[in-house]
PDB file of N, CA and C in Angstrom:
ATOM      1  N   MET A   1       0.839  -1.183   0.000  1.00 62.00           N
ATOM      2  CA  MET A   1       0.000   0.000   0.000  1.00 62.00           C
ATOM      3  C   MET A   1       0.881   1.243   0.000  1.00 62.00           C
ATOM      4  N   LYS A   2       0.405   2.240  -0.669  1.00 69.00           N
ATOM      5  CA  LYS A   2       1.175   3.469  -0.779  1.00 69.00           C
ATOM      6  C   LYS A   2       1.334   4.183   0.562  1.00 69.00           C
ATOM      7  N   GLU A   3       0.344   4.071   1.421  1.00 77.00           N
ATOM      8  CA  GLU A   3       0.443   4.698   2.748  1.00 77.00           C
ATOM      9  C   GLU A   3       1.626   4.136   3.523  1.00 77.00           C
ATOM     10  N   ASP A   4       1.861   2.839   3.373  1.00 88.00           N
ATOM     11  CA  ASP A   4       2.994   2.214   4.054  1.00 88.00           C
ATOM     12  C   ASP A   4       4.317   2.776   3.548  1.00 88.00           C
ATOM     13  N   LEU A   5       4.388   3.053   2.247  1.00 88.00           N
ATOM     14  CA  LEU A   5       5.614   3.631   1.694  1.00 88.00           C
ATOM     15  C   LEU A   5       5.864   5.025   2.243  1.00 88.00           C
ATOM     16  N   TYR A   6       4.819   5.799   2.413  1.00 90.00           N
ATOM     17  CA  TYR A   6       4.982   7.141   2.980  1.00 90.00           C
ATOM     18  C   TYR A   6       5.460   7.055   4.432  1.00 90.00           C
ATOM     19  N   LYS A   7       4.925   6.114   5.175  1.00 92.00           N
ATOM     20  CA  LYS A   7       5.366   5.933   6.563  1.00 92.00           C
ATOM     21  C   LYS A   7       6.819   5.477   6.609  1.00 92.00           C
ATOM     22  N   LYS A   8       7.173   4.550   5.723  1.00 94.00           N
ATOM     23  CA  LYS A   8       8.550   4.070   5.661  1.00 94.00           C
ATOM     24  C   LYS A   8       9.487   5.215   5.290  1.00 94.00           C
ATOM     25  N   ALA A   9       9.066   6.047   4.336  1.00 93.00           N
ATOM     26  CA  ALA A   9       9.883   7.197   3.937  1.00 93.00           C
ATOM     27  C   ALA A   9      10.093   8.138   5.119  1.00 93.00           C
ATOM     28  N   ASP A  10       9.061   8.387   5.878  1.00 94.00           N
ATOM     29  CA  ASP A  10       9.182   9.261   7.052  1.00 94.00           C
ATOM     30  C   ASP A  10      10.156   8.693   8.077  1.00 94.00           C
ATOM     31  N   LEU A  11      10.062   7.399   8.332  1.00 96.00           N
ATOM     32  CA  LEU A  11      10.947   6.763   9.311  1.00 96.00           C
ATOM     33  C   LEU A  11      12.400   6.807   8.851  1.00 96.00           C
ATOM     34  N   LEU A  12      12.624   6.532   7.574  1.00 96.00           N
ATOM     35  CA  LEU A  12      13.993   6.574   7.051  1.00 96.00           C
ATOM     36  C   LEU A  12      14.541   7.994   7.065  1.00 96.00           C
ATOM     37  N   PHE A  13      13.716   8.965   6.657  1.00 95.00           N
ATOM     38  CA  PHE A  13      14.161  10.358   6.628  1.00 95.00           C
ATOM     39  C   PHE A  13      14.572  10.827   8.016  1.00 95.00           C
ATOM     40  N   ASP A  14      13.837  10.407   9.023  1.00 97.00           N
ATOM     41  CA  ASP A  14      14.174  10.783  10.402  1.00 97.00           C
ATOM     42  C   ASP A  14      15.565  10.309  10.805  1.00 97.00           C
ATOM     43  N   LYS A  15      16.039   9.234  10.192  1.00 98.00           N
ATOM     44  CA  LYS A  15      17.353   8.689  10.543  1.00 98.00           C
ATOM     45  C   LYS A  15      18.511   9.497   9.960  1.00 98.00           C
ATOM     46  N   PHE A  16      18.271  10.229   8.850  1.00 97.00           N
ATOM     47  CA  PHE A  16      19.386  10.955   8.243  1.00 97.00           C
ATOM     48  C   PHE A  16      19.185  12.461   8.129  1.00 97.00           C
ATOM     49  N   LYS A  17      18.045  12.968   8.520  1.00 97.00           N
ATOM     50  CA  LYS A  17      17.755  14.392   8.329  1.00 97.00           C
ATOM     51  C   LYS A  17      18.725  15.317   9.060  1.00 97.00           C
ATOM     52  N   ASP A  18      19.236  14.897  10.203  1.00 98.00           N
ATOM     53  CA  ASP A  18      20.149  15.750  10.969  1.00 98.00           C
ATOM     54  C   ASP A  18      21.531  15.857  10.331  1.00 98.00           C
ATOM     55  N   TYR A  19      21.805  15.056   9.317  1.00 98.00           N
ATOM     56  CA  TYR A  19      23.121  15.045   8.675  1.00 98.00           C
ATOM     57  C   TYR A  19      23.095  15.650   7.274  1.00 98.00           C
ATOM     58  N   ILE A  20      21.965  16.213   6.876  1.00 97.00           N
ATOM     59  CA  ILE A  20      21.834  16.810   5.546  1.00 97.00           C
ATOM     60  C   ILE A  20      22.554  18.155   5.505  1.00 97.00           C
ATOM     61  N   VAL A  21      23.338  18.330   4.449  1.00 96.00           N
ATOM     62  CA  VAL A  21      24.005  19.603   4.185  1.00 96.00           C
ATOM     63  C   VAL A  21      23.501  20.075   2.823  1.00 96.00           C
ATOM     64  N   LEU A  22      22.853  21.233   2.783  1.00 95.00           N
ATOM     65  CA  LEU A  22      22.344  21.763   1.518  1.00 95.00           C
ATOM     66  C   LEU A  22      23.487  22.302   0.674  1.00 95.00           C
ATOM     67  N   ASP A  23      23.420  22.032  -0.623  1.00 92.00           N
ATOM     68  CA  ASP A  23      24.446  22.494  -1.559  1.00 92.00           C
ATOM     69  C   ASP A  23      23.772  22.697  -2.913  1.00 92.00           C
ATOM     70  N   PHE A  24      23.405  23.927  -3.209  1.00 89.00           N
ATOM     71  CA  PHE A  24      22.662  24.217  -4.432  1.00 89.00           C
ATOM     72  C   PHE A  24      23.548  24.309  -5.665  1.00 89.00           C
ATOM     73  N   SER A  25      24.849  24.137  -5.511  1.00 89.00           N
ATOM     74  CA  SER A  25      25.744  24.178  -6.666  1.00 89.00           C
ATOM     75  C   SER A  25      25.935  22.797  -7.287  1.00 89.00           C
ATOM     76  N   ARG A  26      25.382  21.779  -6.687  1.00 80.00           N
ATOM     77  CA  ARG A  26      25.545  20.416  -7.209  1.00 80.00           C
ATOM     78  C   ARG A  26      24.760  20.248  -8.502  1.00 80.00           C
ATOM     79  N   THR A  27      25.282  19.441  -9.391  1.00 80.00           N
ATOM     80  CA  THR A  27      24.646  19.246 -10.692  1.00 80.00           C
ATOM     81  C   THR A  27      24.161  17.817 -10.908  1.00 80.00           C
ATOM     82  N   ASN A  28      24.172  16.993  -9.883  1.00 74.00           N
ATOM     83  CA  ASN A  28      23.762  15.595 -10.054  1.00 74.00           C
ATOM     84  C   ASN A  28      22.276  15.366  -9.759  1.00 74.00           C
ATOM     85  N   GLY A  29      21.518  16.432  -9.627  1.00 75.00           N
ATOM     86  CA  GLY A  29      20.086  16.303  -9.385  1.00 75.00           C
ATOM     87  C   GLY A  29      19.688  16.385  -7.927  1.00 75.00           C
ATOM     88  N   ARG A  30      20.640  16.302  -7.038  1.00 81.00           N
ATOM     89  CA  ARG A  30      20.351  16.432  -5.606  1.00 81.00           C
ATOM     90  C   ARG A  30      20.993  17.712  -5.108  1.00 81.00           C
ATOM     91  N   ASN A  31      20.276  18.437  -4.308  1.00 90.00           N
ATOM     92  CA  ASN A  31      20.815  19.698  -3.789  1.00 90.00           C
ATOM     93  C   ASN A  31      21.297  19.542  -2.349  1.00 90.00           C
ATOM     94  N   TYR A  32      21.704  18.339  -2.007  1.00 92.00           N
ATOM     95  CA  TYR A  32      22.221  18.096  -0.660  1.00 92.00           C
ATOM     96  C   TYR A  32      23.199  16.931  -0.700  1.00 92.00           C
ATOM     97  N   TYR A  33      23.924  16.793   0.373  1.00 93.00           N
ATOM     98  CA  TYR A  33      24.734  15.604   0.622  1.00 93.00           C
ATOM     99  C   TYR A  33      24.731  15.374   2.123  1.00 93.00           C
ATOM    100  N   LEU A  34      25.178  14.211   2.541  1.00 96.00           N
ATOM    101  CA  LEU A  34      25.248  13.914   3.968  1.00 96.00           C
ATOM    102  C   LEU A  34      26.605  14.348   4.495  1.00 96.00           C
ATOM    103  N   SER A  35      26.614  14.904   5.685  1.00 97.00           N
ATOM    104  CA  SER A  35      27.861  15.374   6.286  1.00 97.00           C
ATOM    105  C   SER A  35      28.824  14.206   6.498  1.00 97.00           C
ATOM    106  N   LYS A  36      30.091  14.539   6.595  1.00 97.00           N
ATOM    107  CA  LYS A  36      31.130  13.514   6.730  1.00 97.00           C
ATOM    108  C   LYS A  36      31.027  12.742   8.039  1.00 97.00           C
ATOM    109  N   ASP A  37      30.382  13.327   9.032  1.00 97.00           N
ATOM    110  CA  ASP A  37      30.261  12.627  10.317  1.00 97.00           C
ATOM    111  C   ASP A  37      28.970  11.806  10.433  1.00 97.00           C
ATOM    112  N   ALA A  38      28.272  11.629   9.312  1.00 98.00           N
ATOM    113  CA  ALA A  38      27.042  10.832   9.326  1.00 98.00           C
ATOM    114  C   ALA A  38      27.383   9.371   9.626  1.00 98.00           C
ATOM    115  N   PRO A  39      26.682   8.765  10.568  1.00 98.00           N
ATOM    116  CA  PRO A  39      26.938   7.355  10.875  1.00 98.00           C
ATOM    117  C   PRO A  39      26.450   6.454   9.736  1.00 98.00           C
ATOM    118  N   GLN A  40      26.940   5.245   9.716  1.00 98.00           N
ATOM    119  CA  GLN A  40      26.564   4.304   8.661  1.00 98.00           C
ATOM    120  C   GLN A  40      25.057   4.082   8.619  1.00 98.00           C
ATOM    121  N   GLU A  41      24.406   4.107   9.764  1.00 98.00           N
ATOM    122  CA  GLU A  41      22.946   3.936   9.804  1.00 98.00           C
ATOM    123  C   GLU A  41      22.247   5.033   8.993  1.00 98.00           C
ATOM    124  N   ALA A  42      22.732   6.272   9.102  1.00 98.00           N
ATOM    125  CA  ALA A  42      22.147   7.382   8.351  1.00 98.00           C
ATOM    126  C   ALA A  42      22.421   7.229   6.859  1.00 98.00           C
ATOM    127  N   ILE A  43      23.610   6.802   6.508  1.00 98.00           N
ATOM    128  CA  ILE A  43      23.972   6.609   5.099  1.00 98.00           C
ATOM    129  C   ILE A  43      23.103   5.518   4.480  1.00 98.00           C
ATOM    130  N   ASP A  44      22.953   4.414   5.180  1.00 98.00           N
ATOM    131  CA  ASP A  44      22.121   3.314   4.683  1.00 98.00           C
ATOM    132  C   ASP A  44      20.658   3.733   4.562  1.00 98.00           C
ATOM    133  N   ALA A  45      20.170   4.497   5.531  1.00 98.00           N
ATOM    134  CA  ALA A  45      18.781   4.964   5.494  1.00 98.00           C
ATOM    135  C   ALA A  45      18.556   5.891   4.306  1.00 98.00           C
ATOM    136  N   GLU A  46      19.518   6.762   4.023  1.00 96.00           N
ATOM    137  CA  GLU A  46      19.384   7.686   2.890  1.00 96.00           C
ATOM    138  C   GLU A  46      19.384   6.925   1.575  1.00 96.00           C
ATOM    139  N   ARG A  47      20.221   5.921   1.455  1.00 96.00           N
ATOM    140  CA  ARG A  47      20.261   5.109   0.223  1.00 96.00           C
ATOM    141  C   ARG A  47      18.940   4.377   0.010  1.00 96.00           C
ATOM    142  N   GLU A  48      18.426   3.785   1.070  1.00 96.00           N
ATOM    143  CA  GLU A  48      17.153   3.076   0.951  1.00 96.00           C
ATOM    144  C   GLU A  48      16.028   4.054   0.619  1.00 96.00           C
ATOM    145  N   TYR A  49      16.029   5.203   1.278  1.00 94.00           N
ATOM    146  CA  TYR A  49      15.029   6.250   1.036  1.00 94.00           C
ATOM    147  C   TYR A  49      15.041   6.671  -0.438  1.00 94.00           C
ATOM    148  N   MET A  50      16.235   6.917  -0.965  1.00 92.00           N
ATOM    149  CA  MET A  50      16.340   7.387  -2.344  1.00 92.00           C
ATOM    150  C   MET A  50      16.027   6.289  -3.357  1.00 92.00           C
ATOM    151  N   SER A  51      15.977   5.044  -2.926  1.00 93.00           N
ATOM    152  CA  SER A  51      15.651   3.965  -3.851  1.00 93.00           C
ATOM    153  C   SER A  51      14.172   3.970  -4.248  1.00 93.00           C
ATOM    154  N   PHE A  52      13.327   4.618  -3.441  1.00 90.00           N
ATOM    155  CA  PHE A  52      11.903   4.641  -3.790  1.00 90.00           C
ATOM    156  C   PHE A  52      11.236   6.000  -3.602  1.00 90.00           C
ATOM    157  N   ALA A  53      11.754   6.852  -2.768  1.00 85.00           N
ATOM    158  CA  ALA A  53      11.082   8.117  -2.449  1.00 85.00           C
ATOM    159  C   ALA A  53      10.891   9.045  -3.652  1.00 85.00           C
ATOM    160  N   PRO A  54      11.837   9.123  -4.597  1.00 81.00           N
ATOM    161  CA  PRO A  54      11.591  10.014  -5.736  1.00 81.00           C
ATOM    162  C   PRO A  54      10.349   9.637  -6.549  1.00 81.00           C
ATOM    163  N   ASP A  55       9.913   8.388  -6.451  1.00 83.00           N
ATOM    164  CA  ASP A  55       8.733   7.949  -7.197  1.00 83.00           C
ATOM    165  C   ASP A  55       7.417   8.237  -6.485  1.00 83.00           C
ATOM    166  N   LEU A  56       7.485   8.624  -5.218  1.00 84.00           N
ATOM    167  CA  LEU A  56       6.265   8.930  -4.478  1.00 84.00           C
ATOM    168  C   LEU A  56       5.708  10.281  -4.916  1.00 84.00           C
ATOM    169  N   GLU A  57       4.412  10.362  -4.980  1.00 81.00           N
ATOM    170  CA  GLU A  57       3.775  11.633  -5.317  1.00 81.00           C
ATOM    171  C   GLU A  57       3.748  12.518  -4.077  1.00 81.00           C
ATOM    172  N   PRO A  58       3.907  13.825  -4.272  1.00 77.00           N
ATOM    173  CA  PRO A  58       3.833  14.731  -3.117  1.00 77.00           C
ATOM    174  C   PRO A  58       2.452  14.657  -2.465  1.00 77.00           C
ATOM    175  N   ILE A  59       2.437  14.772  -1.167  1.00 70.00           N
ATOM    176  CA  ILE A  59       1.166  14.814  -0.447  1.00 70.00           C
ATOM    177  C   ILE A  59       0.638  16.234  -0.539  1.00 70.00           C
ATOM    178  N   ARG A  60      -0.582  16.373  -0.973  1.00 59.00           N
ATOM    179  CA  ARG A  60      -1.141  17.722  -1.173  1.00 59.00           C
ATOM    180  C   ARG A  60      -2.057  18.087  -0.049  1.00 59.00           C
TER     181      ARG A  60
END
């Protein structure tokens, strides 16, 4: 169910949100990267999040 994907996305995002560094000069389609002190758990959560989150429709 799509609702489950949104919940999963929220849970994963919570694991890496504190390590996001905004960078609007990047040209790879993402305007952020994870800080160098991000733990492996945050890195893994961000990878899993990005594997499906771009396909989710925005909640209106």
